[in-house]
Short mmCIF file of C-alpha atoms and ligand atoms in Angstrom, two decimals:
data_model
loop_
_atom_site.label_atom_id
_atom_site.label_comp_id
_atom_site.label_asym_id
_atom_site.label_seq_id
_atom_site.Cartn_x
_atom_site.Cartn_y
_atom_site.Cartn_z
CA UNK A 1 -136.66 -55.02 -133.71
CA UNK A 2 -134.66 -53.10 -136.04
CA UNK A 3 -130.47 -54.20 -137.37
CA UNK A 4 -127.81 -50.64 -136.77
CA UNK A 5 -125.09 -49.77 -139.29
CA UNK A 6 -122.08 -47.99 -139.78
CA UNK A 7 -120.58 -46.14 -141.81
CA UNK A 8 -118.59 -42.71 -140.96
CA UNK A 9 -117.24 -40.70 -144.18
CA UNK A 10 -114.23 -40.35 -142.95
CA UNK A 11 -113.81 -44.22 -143.84
CA UNK A 12 -113.74 -43.17 -147.92
CA UNK A 13 -111.08 -41.30 -146.74
CA UNK A 14 -108.46 -43.15 -146.15
CA UNK A 15 -105.19 -42.20 -147.87
CA UNK A 16 -103.29 -45.43 -149.35
CA UNK A 17 -100.86 -43.64 -151.39
CA UNK A 18 -100.32 -44.58 -155.38
CA UNK A 19 -98.56 -47.47 -154.90
CA UNK A 20 -101.92 -51.08 -156.23
CA UNK A 21 -100.91 -53.34 -153.22
CA UNK A 22 -96.68 -52.20 -152.69
CA UNK A 23 -95.55 -48.27 -153.68
CA UNK A 24 -94.28 -47.08 -156.39
CA UNK A 25 -90.55 -46.99 -157.13
CA UNK A 26 -88.06 -46.28 -160.38
CA UNK A 27 -86.39 -48.89 -158.72
CA UNK A 28 -88.00 -52.16 -159.01
CA UNK A 29 -89.89 -50.34 -160.65
CA UNK A 30 -93.62 -50.93 -159.75
CA UNK A 31 -95.01 -48.18 -161.65
CA UNK A 32 -97.25 -45.57 -159.59
CA UNK A 33 -101.34 -46.31 -160.07
CA UNK A 34 -105.10 -44.53 -159.77
CA UNK A 35 -105.82 -47.09 -156.80
CA UNK A 36 -104.48 -49.43 -154.48
CA UNK A 37 -106.14 -52.16 -153.75
CA UNK A 38 -107.37 -50.61 -150.48
CA UNK A 39 -108.38 -47.45 -151.82
CA UNK A 40 -111.19 -46.53 -149.42
CA UNK A 41 -113.76 -46.16 -152.44
CA UNK A 42 -114.94 -49.63 -152.81
CA UNK A 43 -116.45 -49.43 -149.37
CA UNK A 44 -117.37 -46.36 -150.26
CA UNK A 45 -119.32 -47.91 -153.68
CA UNK A 46 -121.10 -50.91 -151.27
CA UNK A 47 -122.69 -47.85 -148.41
CA UNK A 48 -123.81 -46.31 -152.09
CA UNK A 49 -125.01 -49.74 -152.65
CA UNK A 50 -126.90 -49.87 -149.14
CA UNK A 51 -128.49 -46.41 -150.03
CA UNK A 52 -129.49 -47.29 -153.58
CA UNK A 53 -130.76 -50.26 -153.46
CA UNK A 54 -133.12 -48.60 -150.16
CA UNK A 55 -132.38 -51.20 -148.33
CA UNK A 56 -130.46 -47.93 -145.85
CA UNK A 57 -133.98 -47.47 -144.75
CA UNK A 58 -135.02 -50.78 -143.34
CA UNK A 59 -132.01 -50.08 -141.11
CA UNK A 60 -131.02 -47.88 -138.34
CA UNK A 61 -127.81 -45.69 -138.52
CA UNK A 62 -125.80 -45.74 -135.30
CA UNK A 63 -123.29 -43.03 -135.47
CA UNK A 64 -119.60 -44.22 -134.57
CA UNK A 65 -118.22 -42.17 -132.09
CA UNK A 66 -113.75 -42.37 -132.23
CA UNK A 67 -112.99 -44.88 -129.91
CA UNK A 68 -110.71 -43.54 -126.71
CA UNK A 69 -106.95 -43.84 -126.70
CA UNK A 70 -107.97 -46.21 -123.51
CA UNK A 71 -110.27 -48.31 -125.28
CA UNK A 72 -107.16 -49.42 -127.40
CA UNK A 73 -104.43 -50.00 -125.39
CA UNK A 74 -107.08 -53.03 -124.01
CA UNK A 75 -105.92 -54.49 -126.85
CA UNK A 76 -102.52 -52.57 -127.96
CA UNK A 77 -99.31 -51.97 -126.44
CA UNK A 78 -99.08 -48.16 -125.03
CA UNK A 79 -95.59 -48.20 -127.40
CA UNK A 80 -98.45 -49.21 -130.69
CA UNK A 81 -100.83 -45.85 -129.97
CA UNK A 82 -97.92 -43.83 -129.96
CA UNK A 83 -95.97 -44.68 -132.82
CA UNK A 84 -99.58 -44.68 -134.88
CA UNK A 85 -100.23 -40.91 -133.62
CA UNK A 86 -96.84 -39.92 -133.84
CA UNK A 87 -97.24 -41.12 -137.48
CA UNK A 88 -100.30 -40.29 -138.14
CA UNK A 89 -98.51 -35.97 -137.17
CA UNK A 90 -96.26 -36.10 -140.03
CA UNK A 91 -96.62 -34.33 -143.40
CA UNK A 92 -97.09 -37.54 -145.26
CA UNK A 93 -98.91 -39.50 -142.75
CA UNK A 94 -96.38 -42.83 -142.23
CA UNK A 95 -97.31 -46.98 -141.67
CA UNK A 96 -99.47 -49.14 -140.10
CA UNK A 97 -96.46 -50.85 -139.59
CA UNK A 98 -95.39 -53.95 -141.85
CA UNK A 99 -94.51 -51.23 -144.48
CA UNK A 100 -96.84 -51.40 -146.98
CA UNK A 101 -99.59 -51.05 -144.73
CA UNK A 102 -99.70 -47.27 -145.52
CA UNK A 103 -102.16 -44.20 -144.11
CA UNK A 104 -102.79 -40.21 -144.53
CA UNK A 105 -101.59 -37.08 -142.67
CA UNK A 106 -104.42 -37.15 -139.61
CA UNK A 107 -104.81 -41.70 -140.56
CA UNK A 108 -104.93 -41.91 -136.67
CA UNK A 109 -108.17 -40.52 -136.10
CA UNK A 110 -109.48 -41.73 -138.80
CA UNK A 111 -108.37 -45.49 -136.73
CA UNK A 112 -110.47 -44.63 -134.19
CA UNK A 113 -113.57 -43.44 -135.01
CA UNK A 114 -113.37 -47.52 -137.32
CA UNK A 115 -112.44 -49.03 -133.87
CA UNK A 116 -115.33 -47.16 -132.30
CA UNK A 117 -117.63 -47.71 -134.60
CA UNK A 118 -117.52 -51.44 -133.89
CA UNK A 119 -117.52 -50.54 -130.59
CA UNK A 120 -120.56 -48.27 -131.01
CA UNK A 121 -122.01 -51.77 -133.26
CA UNK A 122 -121.56 -53.85 -129.70
CA UNK A 123 -122.55 -51.77 -127.66
CA UNK A 124 -125.93 -51.49 -129.37
CA UNK A 125 -126.83 -54.68 -129.82
CA UNK A 126 -125.26 -55.48 -125.56
CA UNK A 127 -128.04 -52.66 -124.78
CA UNK A 128 -131.18 -53.81 -127.36
CA UNK A 129 -130.95 -51.52 -129.05
CA UNK A 130 -130.74 -53.41 -132.38
CA UNK A 131 -131.50 -56.93 -133.30
CA UNK A 132 -127.63 -56.92 -134.34
CA UNK A 133 -125.37 -55.08 -136.49
CA UNK A 134 -123.28 -53.81 -139.11
CA UNK A 135 -120.35 -52.50 -138.91
CA UNK A 136 -118.91 -51.14 -142.28
CA UNK A 137 -115.41 -49.36 -141.02
CA UNK A 138 -112.65 -49.00 -142.47
CA UNK A 139 -108.96 -49.36 -142.18
CA UNK A 140 -110.00 -52.75 -141.91
CA UNK A 141 -108.45 -54.67 -137.67
CA UNK A 142 -107.60 -58.00 -137.96
CA UNK A 143 -103.93 -58.19 -138.96
CA UNK A 144 -102.92 -55.79 -136.48
CA UNK A 145 -101.79 -57.64 -133.14
CA UNK A 146 -100.81 -56.27 -129.73
CA UNK A 147 -97.65 -54.67 -130.49
CA UNK A 148 -98.19 -53.87 -134.26
CA UNK A 149 -99.97 -53.10 -137.48
CA UNK A 150 -100.17 -55.95 -140.32
CA UNK A 151 -101.99 -56.25 -143.41
CA UNK A 152 -103.25 -52.82 -144.16
CA UNK A 153 -104.37 -52.94 -140.80
CA UNK A 154 -103.99 -50.00 -138.07
CA UNK A 155 -105.98 -50.81 -134.71
CA UNK A 156 -107.86 -54.15 -134.14
CA UNK A 157 -111.37 -53.78 -134.38
CA UNK A 158 -112.17 -56.97 -133.67
CA UNK A 159 -109.96 -56.99 -130.93
CA UNK A 160 -111.03 -53.76 -128.91
CA UNK A 161 -114.75 -54.55 -129.35
CA UNK A 162 -114.60 -58.01 -127.33
CA UNK A 163 -112.30 -56.13 -124.81
CA UNK A 164 -115.27 -53.44 -124.39
CA UNK A 165 -117.87 -56.38 -123.88
CA UNK A 166 -116.14 -57.83 -121.48
CA UNK A 167 -114.63 -55.17 -119.65
CA UNK A 168 -117.30 -52.78 -119.84
CA UNK A 169 -120.78 -54.52 -120.97
CA UNK A 170 -119.70 -57.65 -118.32
CA UNK A 171 -120.06 -60.09 -121.45
CA UNK A 172 -118.30 -63.38 -120.16
CA UNK A 173 -117.40 -64.79 -123.35
CA UNK A 174 -117.23 -63.61 -127.39
CA UNK A 175 -116.74 -65.61 -130.19
CA UNK A 176 -114.91 -63.60 -133.46
CA UNK A 177 -115.47 -65.47 -136.38
CA UNK A 178 -113.42 -64.41 -139.27
CA UNK A 179 -114.36 -65.76 -142.53
CA UNK A 180 -112.09 -63.24 -144.63
CA UNK A 181 -109.76 -64.33 -146.39
CA UNK A 182 -106.93 -64.24 -145.12
CA UNK A 183 -106.19 -65.22 -141.21
CA UNK A 184 -107.32 -63.80 -138.29
CA UNK A 185 -103.44 -63.74 -137.18
CA UNK A 186 -103.97 -60.63 -134.98
CA UNK A 187 -107.18 -62.10 -132.46
CA UNK A 188 -105.39 -65.77 -132.00
CA UNK A 189 -102.02 -62.63 -130.84
CA UNK A 190 -104.16 -60.43 -128.25
CA UNK A 191 -106.67 -63.39 -126.46
CA UNK A 192 -104.42 -66.99 -127.35
CA UNK A 193 -103.96 -67.18 -123.60
CA UNK A 194 -107.76 -67.06 -122.92
CA UNK A 195 -110.40 -69.30 -122.74
CA UNK A 196 -112.49 -65.06 -122.80
CA UNK A 197 -112.86 -65.25 -126.20
CA UNK A 198 -113.00 -68.08 -129.01
CA UNK A 199 -111.48 -67.08 -132.19
CA UNK A 200 -111.94 -68.94 -135.63
CA UNK A 201 -110.25 -68.56 -138.12
CA UNK A 202 -112.01 -70.00 -141.85
CA UNK A 203 -108.86 -68.53 -144.60
CA UNK A 204 -107.05 -69.94 -147.63
CA UNK A 205 -103.92 -71.50 -146.80
CA UNK A 206 -101.48 -69.77 -146.20
CA UNK A 207 -102.37 -66.85 -148.49
CA UNK A 208 -100.89 -63.94 -146.18
CA UNK A 209 -99.44 -63.99 -143.63
CA UNK A 210 -98.40 -66.60 -144.98
CA UNK A 211 -96.40 -68.71 -142.24
CA UNK A 212 -99.58 -67.84 -139.49
CA UNK A 213 -103.33 -70.20 -139.46
CA UNK A 214 -102.40 -73.88 -139.08
CA UNK A 215 -105.02 -76.20 -137.40
CA UNK A 216 -101.76 -76.64 -135.06
CA UNK A 217 -102.31 -72.71 -133.56
CA UNK A 218 -104.89 -73.82 -130.91
CA UNK A 219 -103.38 -70.93 -128.32
CA UNK A 220 -101.84 -71.40 -125.64
CA UNK A 221 -102.75 -71.72 -121.17
CA UNK A 222 -105.83 -70.85 -120.32
CA UNK A 223 -106.51 -70.21 -124.15
CA UNK A 224 -105.55 -73.42 -125.48
CA UNK A 225 -108.06 -74.70 -127.41
CA UNK A 226 -110.32 -71.06 -127.57
CA UNK A 227 -107.95 -70.37 -130.87
CA UNK A 228 -109.21 -72.98 -134.21
CA UNK A 229 -107.74 -72.64 -137.33
CA UNK A 230 -109.38 -73.28 -140.36
CA UNK A 231 -107.33 -73.18 -143.94
CA UNK A 232 -108.95 -74.82 -147.58
CA UNK A 233 -106.76 -75.64 -150.12
CA UNK A 234 -107.08 -72.11 -153.56
CA UNK A 235 -109.69 -72.17 -155.65
CA UNK A 236 -112.47 -73.24 -153.18
CA UNK A 237 -115.79 -71.01 -152.86
CA UNK A 238 -119.47 -71.53 -151.44
CA UNK A 239 -119.09 -75.68 -151.71
CA UNK A 240 -116.02 -75.57 -149.19
CA UNK A 241 -117.03 -72.45 -146.97
CA UNK A 242 -120.21 -74.11 -146.63
CA UNK A 243 -119.12 -77.39 -145.92
CA UNK A 244 -116.26 -75.87 -143.14
CA UNK A 245 -119.47 -74.19 -140.89
CA UNK A 246 -122.13 -77.06 -141.35
CA UNK A 247 -119.15 -78.96 -139.48
CA UNK A 248 -116.01 -77.01 -137.93
CA UNK A 249 -117.13 -73.21 -136.92
CA UNK A 250 -121.03 -73.78 -135.96
CA UNK A 251 -120.46 -76.95 -133.45
CA UNK A 252 -117.25 -75.11 -132.33
CA UNK A 253 -119.88 -71.51 -131.56
CA UNK A 254 -122.63 -73.26 -130.37
CA UNK A 255 -120.46 -75.76 -127.31
CA UNK A 256 -118.30 -72.47 -126.15
CA UNK A 257 -122.13 -71.12 -125.49
CA UNK A 258 -121.21 -67.28 -126.15
CA UNK A 259 -122.77 -64.66 -125.38
CA UNK A 260 -121.76 -62.33 -128.76
CA UNK A 261 -120.08 -63.32 -131.90
CA UNK A 262 -118.70 -60.45 -133.50
CA UNK A 263 -118.00 -61.66 -137.43
CA UNK A 264 -114.37 -59.96 -138.80
CA UNK A 265 -116.21 -59.69 -142.37
CA UNK A 266 -114.71 -59.72 -144.52
CA UNK A 267 -115.25 -60.11 -149.07
CA UNK A 268 -111.98 -60.83 -150.71
CA UNK A 269 -112.91 -64.43 -150.96
CA UNK A 270 -115.08 -63.65 -153.30
CA UNK A 271 -114.36 -64.68 -157.49
CA UNK A 272 -113.72 -60.80 -158.80
CA UNK A 273 -110.76 -60.14 -155.18
CA UNK A 274 -106.77 -59.27 -155.83
CA UNK A 275 -105.78 -60.44 -153.00
CA UNK A 276 -106.92 -64.25 -152.89
CA UNK A 277 -107.63 -67.29 -154.95
CA UNK A 278 -111.60 -68.16 -154.00
CA UNK A 279 -114.47 -68.43 -155.71
CA UNK A 280 -117.20 -67.23 -153.12
CA UNK A 281 -120.05 -65.08 -154.55
CA UNK A 282 -122.95 -63.19 -152.73
CA UNK A 283 -125.05 -65.96 -152.68
CA UNK A 284 -122.07 -67.65 -150.84
CA UNK A 285 -121.99 -64.66 -148.41
CA UNK A 286 -125.36 -65.18 -148.32
CA UNK A 287 -125.54 -68.65 -146.74
CA UNK A 288 -123.17 -68.32 -143.96
CA UNK A 289 -124.27 -65.02 -142.90
CA UNK A 290 -127.92 -66.90 -142.95
CA UNK A 291 -126.46 -69.70 -140.33
CA UNK A 292 -124.54 -67.55 -138.30
CA UNK A 293 -128.06 -65.56 -137.86
CA UNK A 294 -129.64 -69.14 -137.12
CA UNK A 295 -126.71 -70.22 -134.66
CA UNK A 296 -126.92 -66.36 -132.58
CA UNK A 297 -130.14 -66.80 -131.78
CA UNK A 298 -129.97 -70.57 -131.09
CA UNK A 299 -126.97 -69.79 -128.39
CA UNK A 300 -126.11 -64.64 -128.01
CA UNK A 301 -129.91 -63.89 -127.67
CA UNK A 302 -129.82 -63.24 -131.53
CA UNK A 303 -125.96 -60.39 -130.27
CA UNK A 304 -124.51 -61.03 -133.84
CA UNK A 305 -122.09 -57.65 -134.98
CA UNK A 306 -120.29 -58.41 -138.62
CA UNK A 307 -117.36 -56.18 -138.18
CA UNK A 308 -115.75 -54.62 -142.63
CA UNK A 309 -112.38 -56.18 -142.97
CA UNK A 310 -110.73 -56.80 -146.33
CA UNK A 311 -112.59 -56.78 -150.04
CA UNK A 312 -110.32 -55.44 -151.94
CA UNK A 313 -113.25 -55.81 -156.15
CA UNK A 314 -115.03 -52.34 -156.55
CA UNK A 315 -117.02 -54.04 -158.54
CA UNK A 316 -117.71 -57.15 -155.94
CA UNK A 317 -117.69 -56.11 -152.70
CA UNK A 318 -120.41 -54.70 -152.94
CA UNK A 319 -122.74 -57.20 -154.20
CA UNK A 320 -121.67 -59.63 -151.34
CA UNK A 321 -122.37 -56.59 -148.68
CA UNK A 322 -125.53 -56.76 -149.85
CA UNK A 323 -126.95 -59.87 -149.61
CA UNK A 324 -124.37 -59.60 -146.32
CA UNK A 325 -126.92 -56.57 -144.97
CA UNK A 326 -130.06 -58.01 -145.89
CA UNK A 327 -130.52 -61.24 -145.12
CA UNK A 328 -129.03 -59.85 -141.33
CA UNK A 329 -132.37 -57.49 -141.62
CA UNK A 330 -134.41 -59.93 -142.66
CA UNK A 331 -134.78 -57.34 -145.96
CA UNK A 332 -135.31 -57.95 -149.52
CA UNK A 333 -135.00 -55.01 -151.35
CA UNK A 334 -135.51 -57.48 -154.16
CA UNK A 335 -132.00 -56.12 -155.68
CA UNK A 336 -129.97 -59.25 -157.88
CA UNK A 337 -126.81 -59.47 -158.11
CA UNK A 338 -126.30 -58.68 -161.85
CA UNK A 339 -122.62 -60.73 -161.92
CA UNK A 340 -124.59 -64.42 -161.10
CA UNK A 341 -124.98 -65.78 -164.71
CA UNK A 342 -121.38 -64.55 -165.22
CA UNK A 343 -119.90 -65.76 -161.89
CA UNK A 344 -121.86 -69.00 -161.02
CA UNK A 345 -121.02 -70.31 -164.78
CA UNK A 346 -117.27 -70.73 -163.66
CA UNK A 347 -117.23 -73.36 -160.30
CA UNK A 348 -116.11 -72.78 -157.11
CA UNK A 349 -119.95 -73.90 -154.97
CA UNK A 350 -119.02 -77.79 -154.81
CA UNK A 351 -117.46 -78.87 -152.25
CA UNK A 352 -114.53 -81.10 -154.15
CA UNK A 353 -112.61 -84.07 -151.65
CA UNK A 354 -109.79 -82.42 -151.04
CA UNK A 355 -111.19 -79.46 -149.38
CA UNK A 356 -113.76 -81.63 -147.62
CA UNK A 357 -110.26 -83.94 -146.22
CA UNK A 358 -108.82 -80.31 -145.06
CA UNK A 359 -112.06 -79.70 -143.67
CA UNK A 360 -111.65 -82.25 -142.01
CA UNK A 361 -108.95 -82.01 -140.05
CA UNK A 362 -110.20 -79.22 -138.77
CA UNK A 363 -113.19 -80.87 -137.08
CA UNK A 364 -112.19 -82.48 -133.96
CA UNK A 365 -110.10 -79.08 -132.17
CA UNK A 366 -114.44 -78.49 -131.82
CA UNK A 367 -113.41 -81.30 -129.00
CA UNK A 368 -112.05 -79.19 -126.21
CA UNK A 369 -114.02 -76.15 -126.95
CA UNK A 370 -116.37 -75.99 -123.03
O1 3YP B 1 -107.11 -58.26 -146.49
C1 3YP B 1 -105.62 -58.13 -146.35
C2 3YP B 1 -105.12 -57.66 -146.82
C3 3YP B 1 -104.26 -58.29 -147.18
C4 3YP B 1 -102.60 -58.46 -148.07
C5 3YP B 1 -101.45 -57.74 -146.97
C6 3YP B 1 -100.94 -57.48 -148.07
C7 3YP B 1 -101.21 -58.38 -148.44
C8 3YP B 1 -101.74 -58.99 -148.63
N1 3YP B 1 -106.36 -59.26 -144.84
O2 3YP B 1 -107.53 -59.76 -144.89
ZN1 ZN B 2 -108.36 -60.28 -145.71
#
């Protein structure tokens, strides 16, 4: 049946301030600039390509509804929720929690709509209204921990959706596959003690947060073995990612047999991204989601939900997103990634020995998943 798609105009209205990454300062001589790396235009442009390519006509558009406070409190402390609500009421807004994640006045409303979009995507897939879904939500969520936001993330949209699937939709097991280039520390913090969520993160080693995402971090108590980190050396492209998926991610999810697969779908592993040093292109992301579509058909009745996370190249994120959504919908619009001839010449597609070695060290972790 038809694939679900979520976008909302307000996702394009987040206020990331006048800094580029850090706020402007005459002390540190960090100049103001038109667009912060996390400016919402990048994700709005992705939505525009989904529309202009005609792909949107093959999708069932799902309306995002704001999450309820109770939905957030399944995975976040009351104190975190209350602080975001309070700072959102300030004239200039506030910060998600780490001092480099600004949001504007009313940012709480957009963050609730992002979490609510994740919930709606999961609900419509689990209820069988759509075959699978892509929620182009903003602000992102995968760095947000139980008691704080981090890395541009206010509430952990993926964790909110996974907890909703378990507690409200009655699912027993949810797998989160995080291919955002940065470590999915949020789900690790929130679900590290339970086996009811398998949390897998494939990320550039020590990129962000620089002190987490190591193979040794495996969860605790009943959750031991159900956090799986696959750190990759910088410079990896489709060769490294496809090998990581074939030898670690797919076997782990196959062993876990989840009722639902949620993807933390960031495109900042792309060769054009300013916030990491990997070399993925749109075809590489297409190949990864192809693997997950086939895996979902095998283990989770096709239930697969992608939630937008990072991705900071306004030029290239749209083409990565188009490739992923085309593949999930089983639709080809005939749109070629115009950048492939140029970017494809730069390398990254070949699996290198040091990448293979790093990934082989993680594949042994799969044996503890039952
Ligand atoms: O895309 C992101 C944000 C990473 C940045 C947060 C501050 C510096 C790096 N996380 O997935
Ligand atoms: Zn990221």
